Coordinates of C-alpha atoms and ligand atoms in Angstrom, one line a residue:
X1 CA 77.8 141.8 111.4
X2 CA 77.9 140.0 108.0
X3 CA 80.5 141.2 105.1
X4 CA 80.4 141.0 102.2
X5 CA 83.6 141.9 99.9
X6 CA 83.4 142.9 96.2
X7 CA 85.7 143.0 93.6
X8 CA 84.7 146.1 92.6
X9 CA 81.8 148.8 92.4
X10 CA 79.8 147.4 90.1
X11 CA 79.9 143.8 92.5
X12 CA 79.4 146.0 95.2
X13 CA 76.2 147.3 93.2
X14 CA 74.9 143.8 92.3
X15 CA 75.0 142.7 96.4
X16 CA 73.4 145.2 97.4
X17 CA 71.3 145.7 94.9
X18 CA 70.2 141.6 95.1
X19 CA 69.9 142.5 99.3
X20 CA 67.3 145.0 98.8
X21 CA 65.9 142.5 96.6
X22 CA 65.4 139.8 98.3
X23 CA 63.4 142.0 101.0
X24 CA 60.8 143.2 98.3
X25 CA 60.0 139.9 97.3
X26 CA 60.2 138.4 100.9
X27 CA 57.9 141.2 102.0
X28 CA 56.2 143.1 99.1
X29 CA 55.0 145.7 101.7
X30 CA 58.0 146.4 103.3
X31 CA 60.0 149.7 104.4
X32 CA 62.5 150.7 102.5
X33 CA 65.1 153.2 104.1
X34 CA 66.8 154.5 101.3
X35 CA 69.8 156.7 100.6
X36 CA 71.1 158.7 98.0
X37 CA 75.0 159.7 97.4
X38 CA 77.1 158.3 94.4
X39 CA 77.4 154.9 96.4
X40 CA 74.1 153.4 95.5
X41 CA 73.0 154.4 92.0
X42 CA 74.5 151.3 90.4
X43 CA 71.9 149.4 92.7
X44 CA 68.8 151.6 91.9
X45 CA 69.6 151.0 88.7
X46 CA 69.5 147.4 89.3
X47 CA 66.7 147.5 90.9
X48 CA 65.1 149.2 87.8
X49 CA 66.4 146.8 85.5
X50 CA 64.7 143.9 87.8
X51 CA 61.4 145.8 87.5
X52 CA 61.4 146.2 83.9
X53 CA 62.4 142.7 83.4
X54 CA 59.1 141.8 85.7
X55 CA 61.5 140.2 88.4
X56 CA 60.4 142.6 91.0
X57 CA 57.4 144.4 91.9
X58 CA 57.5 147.8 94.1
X59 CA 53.8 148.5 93.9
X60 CA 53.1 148.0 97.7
X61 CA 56.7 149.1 99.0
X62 CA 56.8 151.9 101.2
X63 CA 59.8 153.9 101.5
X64 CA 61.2 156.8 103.6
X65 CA 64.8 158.4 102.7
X66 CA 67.2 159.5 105.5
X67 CA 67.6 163.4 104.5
X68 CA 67.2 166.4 101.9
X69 CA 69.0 170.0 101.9
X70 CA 67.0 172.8 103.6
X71 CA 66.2 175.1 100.7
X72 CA 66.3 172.9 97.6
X73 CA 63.0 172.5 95.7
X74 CA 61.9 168.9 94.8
X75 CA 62.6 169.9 91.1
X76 CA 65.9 171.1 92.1
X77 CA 68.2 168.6 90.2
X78 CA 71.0 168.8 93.4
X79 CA 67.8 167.9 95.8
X80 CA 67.3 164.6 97.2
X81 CA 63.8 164.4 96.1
X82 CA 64.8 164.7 92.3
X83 CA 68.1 162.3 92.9
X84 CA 65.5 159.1 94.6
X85 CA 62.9 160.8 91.2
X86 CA 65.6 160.2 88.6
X87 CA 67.6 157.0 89.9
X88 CA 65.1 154.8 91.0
X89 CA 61.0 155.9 91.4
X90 CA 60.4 157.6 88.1
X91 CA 61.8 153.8 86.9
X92 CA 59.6 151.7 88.6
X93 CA 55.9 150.9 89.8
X94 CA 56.8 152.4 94.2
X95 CA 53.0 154.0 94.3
X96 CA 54.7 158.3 94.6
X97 CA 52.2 158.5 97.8
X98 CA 54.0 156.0 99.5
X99 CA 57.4 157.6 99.1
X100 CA 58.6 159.9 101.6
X101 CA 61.6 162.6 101.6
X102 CA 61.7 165.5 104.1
X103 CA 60.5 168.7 102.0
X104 CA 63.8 171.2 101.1
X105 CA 61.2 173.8 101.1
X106 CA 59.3 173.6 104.3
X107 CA 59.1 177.1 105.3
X108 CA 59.8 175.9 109.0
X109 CA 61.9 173.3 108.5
X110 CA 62.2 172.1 112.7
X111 CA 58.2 171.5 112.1
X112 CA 59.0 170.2 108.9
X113 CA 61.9 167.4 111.1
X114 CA 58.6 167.0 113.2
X115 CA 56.4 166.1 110.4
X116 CA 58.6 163.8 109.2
X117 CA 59.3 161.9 112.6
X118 CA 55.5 161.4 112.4
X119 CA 55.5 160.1 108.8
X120 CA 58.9 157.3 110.8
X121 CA 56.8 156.5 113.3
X122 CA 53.3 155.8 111.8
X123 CA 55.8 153.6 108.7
X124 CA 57.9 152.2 110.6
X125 CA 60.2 150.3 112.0
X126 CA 62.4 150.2 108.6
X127 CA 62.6 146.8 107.0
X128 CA 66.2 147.3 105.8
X129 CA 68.3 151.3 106.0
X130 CA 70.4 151.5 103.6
X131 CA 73.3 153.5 104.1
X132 CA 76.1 155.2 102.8
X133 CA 79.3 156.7 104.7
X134 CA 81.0 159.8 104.6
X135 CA 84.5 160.2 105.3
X136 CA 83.9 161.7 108.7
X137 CA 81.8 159.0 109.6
X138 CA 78.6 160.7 109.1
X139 CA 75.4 158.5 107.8
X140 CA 72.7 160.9 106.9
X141 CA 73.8 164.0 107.3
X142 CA 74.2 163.1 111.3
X143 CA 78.0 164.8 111.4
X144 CA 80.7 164.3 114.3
X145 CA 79.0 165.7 117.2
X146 CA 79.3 165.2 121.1
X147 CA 75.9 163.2 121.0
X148 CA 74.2 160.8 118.9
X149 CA 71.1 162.7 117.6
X150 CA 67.8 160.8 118.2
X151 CA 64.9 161.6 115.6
X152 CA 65.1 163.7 112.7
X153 CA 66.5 166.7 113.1
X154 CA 68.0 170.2 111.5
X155 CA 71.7 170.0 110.8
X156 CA 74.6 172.5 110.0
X157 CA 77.1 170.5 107.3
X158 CA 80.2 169.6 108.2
X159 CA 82.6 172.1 105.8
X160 CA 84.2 169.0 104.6
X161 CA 81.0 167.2 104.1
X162 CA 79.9 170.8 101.9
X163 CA 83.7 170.0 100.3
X164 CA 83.0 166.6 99.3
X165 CA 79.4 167.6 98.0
X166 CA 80.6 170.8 96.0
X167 CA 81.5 168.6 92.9
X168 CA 77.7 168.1 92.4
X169 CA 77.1 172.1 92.3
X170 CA 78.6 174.9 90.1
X171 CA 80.7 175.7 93.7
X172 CA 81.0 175.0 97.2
X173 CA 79.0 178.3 97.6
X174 CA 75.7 177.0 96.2
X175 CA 76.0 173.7 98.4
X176 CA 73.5 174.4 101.0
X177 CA 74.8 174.8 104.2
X178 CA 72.2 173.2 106.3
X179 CA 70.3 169.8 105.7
X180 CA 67.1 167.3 107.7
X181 CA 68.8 164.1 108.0
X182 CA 66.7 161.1 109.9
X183 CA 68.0 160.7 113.5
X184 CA 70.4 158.0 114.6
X185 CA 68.4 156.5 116.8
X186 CA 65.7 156.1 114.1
X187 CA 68.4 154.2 112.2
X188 CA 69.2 151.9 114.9
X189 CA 65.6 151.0 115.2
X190 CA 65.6 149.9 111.5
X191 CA 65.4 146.1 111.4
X192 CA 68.4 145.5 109.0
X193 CA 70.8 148.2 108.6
X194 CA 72.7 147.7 105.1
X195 CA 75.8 150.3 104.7
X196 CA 77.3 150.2 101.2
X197 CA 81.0 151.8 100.8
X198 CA 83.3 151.8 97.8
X199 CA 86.9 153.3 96.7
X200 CA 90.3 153.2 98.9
X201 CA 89.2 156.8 100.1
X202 CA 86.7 155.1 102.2
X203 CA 89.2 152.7 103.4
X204 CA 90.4 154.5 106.4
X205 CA 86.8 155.8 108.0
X206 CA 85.5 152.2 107.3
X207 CA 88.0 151.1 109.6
X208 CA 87.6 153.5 112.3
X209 CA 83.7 152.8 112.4
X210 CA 83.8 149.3 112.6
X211 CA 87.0 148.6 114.5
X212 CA 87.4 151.8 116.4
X213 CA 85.6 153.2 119.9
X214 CA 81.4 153.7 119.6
X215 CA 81.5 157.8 119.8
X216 CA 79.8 160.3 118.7
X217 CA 82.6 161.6 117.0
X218 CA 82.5 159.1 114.3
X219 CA 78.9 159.0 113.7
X220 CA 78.9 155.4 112.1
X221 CA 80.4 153.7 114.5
X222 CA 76.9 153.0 116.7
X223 CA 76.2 150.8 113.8
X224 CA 78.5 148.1 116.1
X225 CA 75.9 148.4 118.9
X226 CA 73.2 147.1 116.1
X227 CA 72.2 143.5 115.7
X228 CA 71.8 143.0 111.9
X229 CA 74.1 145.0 109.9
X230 CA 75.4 143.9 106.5
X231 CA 78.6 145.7 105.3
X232 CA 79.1 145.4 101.7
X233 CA 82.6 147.0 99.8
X234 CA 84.6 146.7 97.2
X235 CA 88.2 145.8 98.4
X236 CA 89.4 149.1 98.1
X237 CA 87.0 150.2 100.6
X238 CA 87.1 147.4 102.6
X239 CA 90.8 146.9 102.4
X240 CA 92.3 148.3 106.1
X241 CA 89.8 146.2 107.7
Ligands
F6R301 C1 72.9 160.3 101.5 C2 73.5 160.4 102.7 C3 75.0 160.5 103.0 C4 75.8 159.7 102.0 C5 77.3 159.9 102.3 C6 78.2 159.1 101.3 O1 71.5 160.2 101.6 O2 72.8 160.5 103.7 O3 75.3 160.1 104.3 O4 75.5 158.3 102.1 O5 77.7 161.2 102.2 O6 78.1 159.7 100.0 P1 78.7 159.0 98.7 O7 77.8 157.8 98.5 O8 78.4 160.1 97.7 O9 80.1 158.7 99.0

């Protein structure tokens, strides 16, 4: 595992930003395994910024994001959909057919998870997953559980992870209480797996999933068993390791 420590956020944005990249111009075509949270929107918009200034060039990329909310429409400005819409495709040339999220408002959603394990396998393997990490450990929405989960699959949230999301909605009641997230397995089958944390409060689960026993428990951690992961933070976040 390579790591990268930042000063700061905005460092922590350029890396990872300048990471994801280096793979679009290294392979123009390549599959992107994206993320959403507050962790990476200083490096979509980056990434923006390098397309407007002609520097980078999404017009073949592919990409497939790791999870959505069950019940929020695309248009829905808490969705998934509208974050990936607003912080990085509506800003450069990524072709919208070659962009994939799992659909909020499948009226099955399990066929929905099946669907979108089609959509993994017919893309894939993931040039580079980028990730970000809750403070249980969770990357997607794959929570503390007594298994790794393999494909995509329907989740219940965490009450802390519906906690730590409420500040995005009027109240922790409107936060949806179940989500699709992309499997753990698929993860580990991505070629490159970058995770991107930032802030002392990330401090302590950082430590745990990179230092501590591989369990289920703490989601993240499987990402020791993985050949080629790249750990960027800012010292805060990086600072018990
Ligand atoms: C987002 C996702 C989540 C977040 C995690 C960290 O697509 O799957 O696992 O990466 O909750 O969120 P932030 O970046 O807001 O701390």
């Amino acid at each position: 595992m390579r790591i990268y420590v930042t000063e700061d956020y905005n460092a922590m944005s350029r890396r990872v930003a300048s990471i994801l990249a280096a793979q679009v111009i290294l392979k123009p075509d390549c599959v992107l395994g994206l993320a959403t949270g507050s962790t990476p929107v200083g490096a979509y918009k980056l990434l923006a910024e390098g397309y407007k200034k002609g520097d980078l060039d999404f017009s073949q990329v592919r990409s497939i994001n790791l999870d959505e909310y069950v019940g929020l429409a695309p248009t829905h400005d808490q969705s998934y959909r509208y974050f990936m819409q607003s912080n990085l495709f509506d800003h450069v040339n990524i072709n919208p057919d070659n962009t994939n999220v799992p659909n909020g408002l499948a009226a099955d959603p399990a066929e929905e998870c099946r669907r979108y394990n089609q959509v993994i396998r017919t893309l894939g393997p993931i040039d580079i997953q980028l990730l970000g990490m809750g403070h249980n450990g969770h990357i997607g929405f794959n929570e503390p559980a007594d298994a790794f989960a393999l494909e995509t699959n329907l989740v219940n949230l965490a009450e802390s992870t519906i906690q730590a999301n409420a500040r995005f909605f009027a109240s922790a009641d409107e936060v949806p209480r179940q989500a699709m997230t992309m499997g753990i397995q698929t993860i580990m089958q991505a070629r490159k797996v970058l995770v991107a944390v930032s802030g002392k409060d990330k401090a302590a689960i950082v430590k745990k999933a990179f230092t501590g026993p591989v369990t289920p428990q703490v989601p993240a951690s499987i990402l020791q068993m993985h050949p080629d992961v790249i750990l960027v933070g800012d010292k805060a976040a990086l600072s018990e390791l």
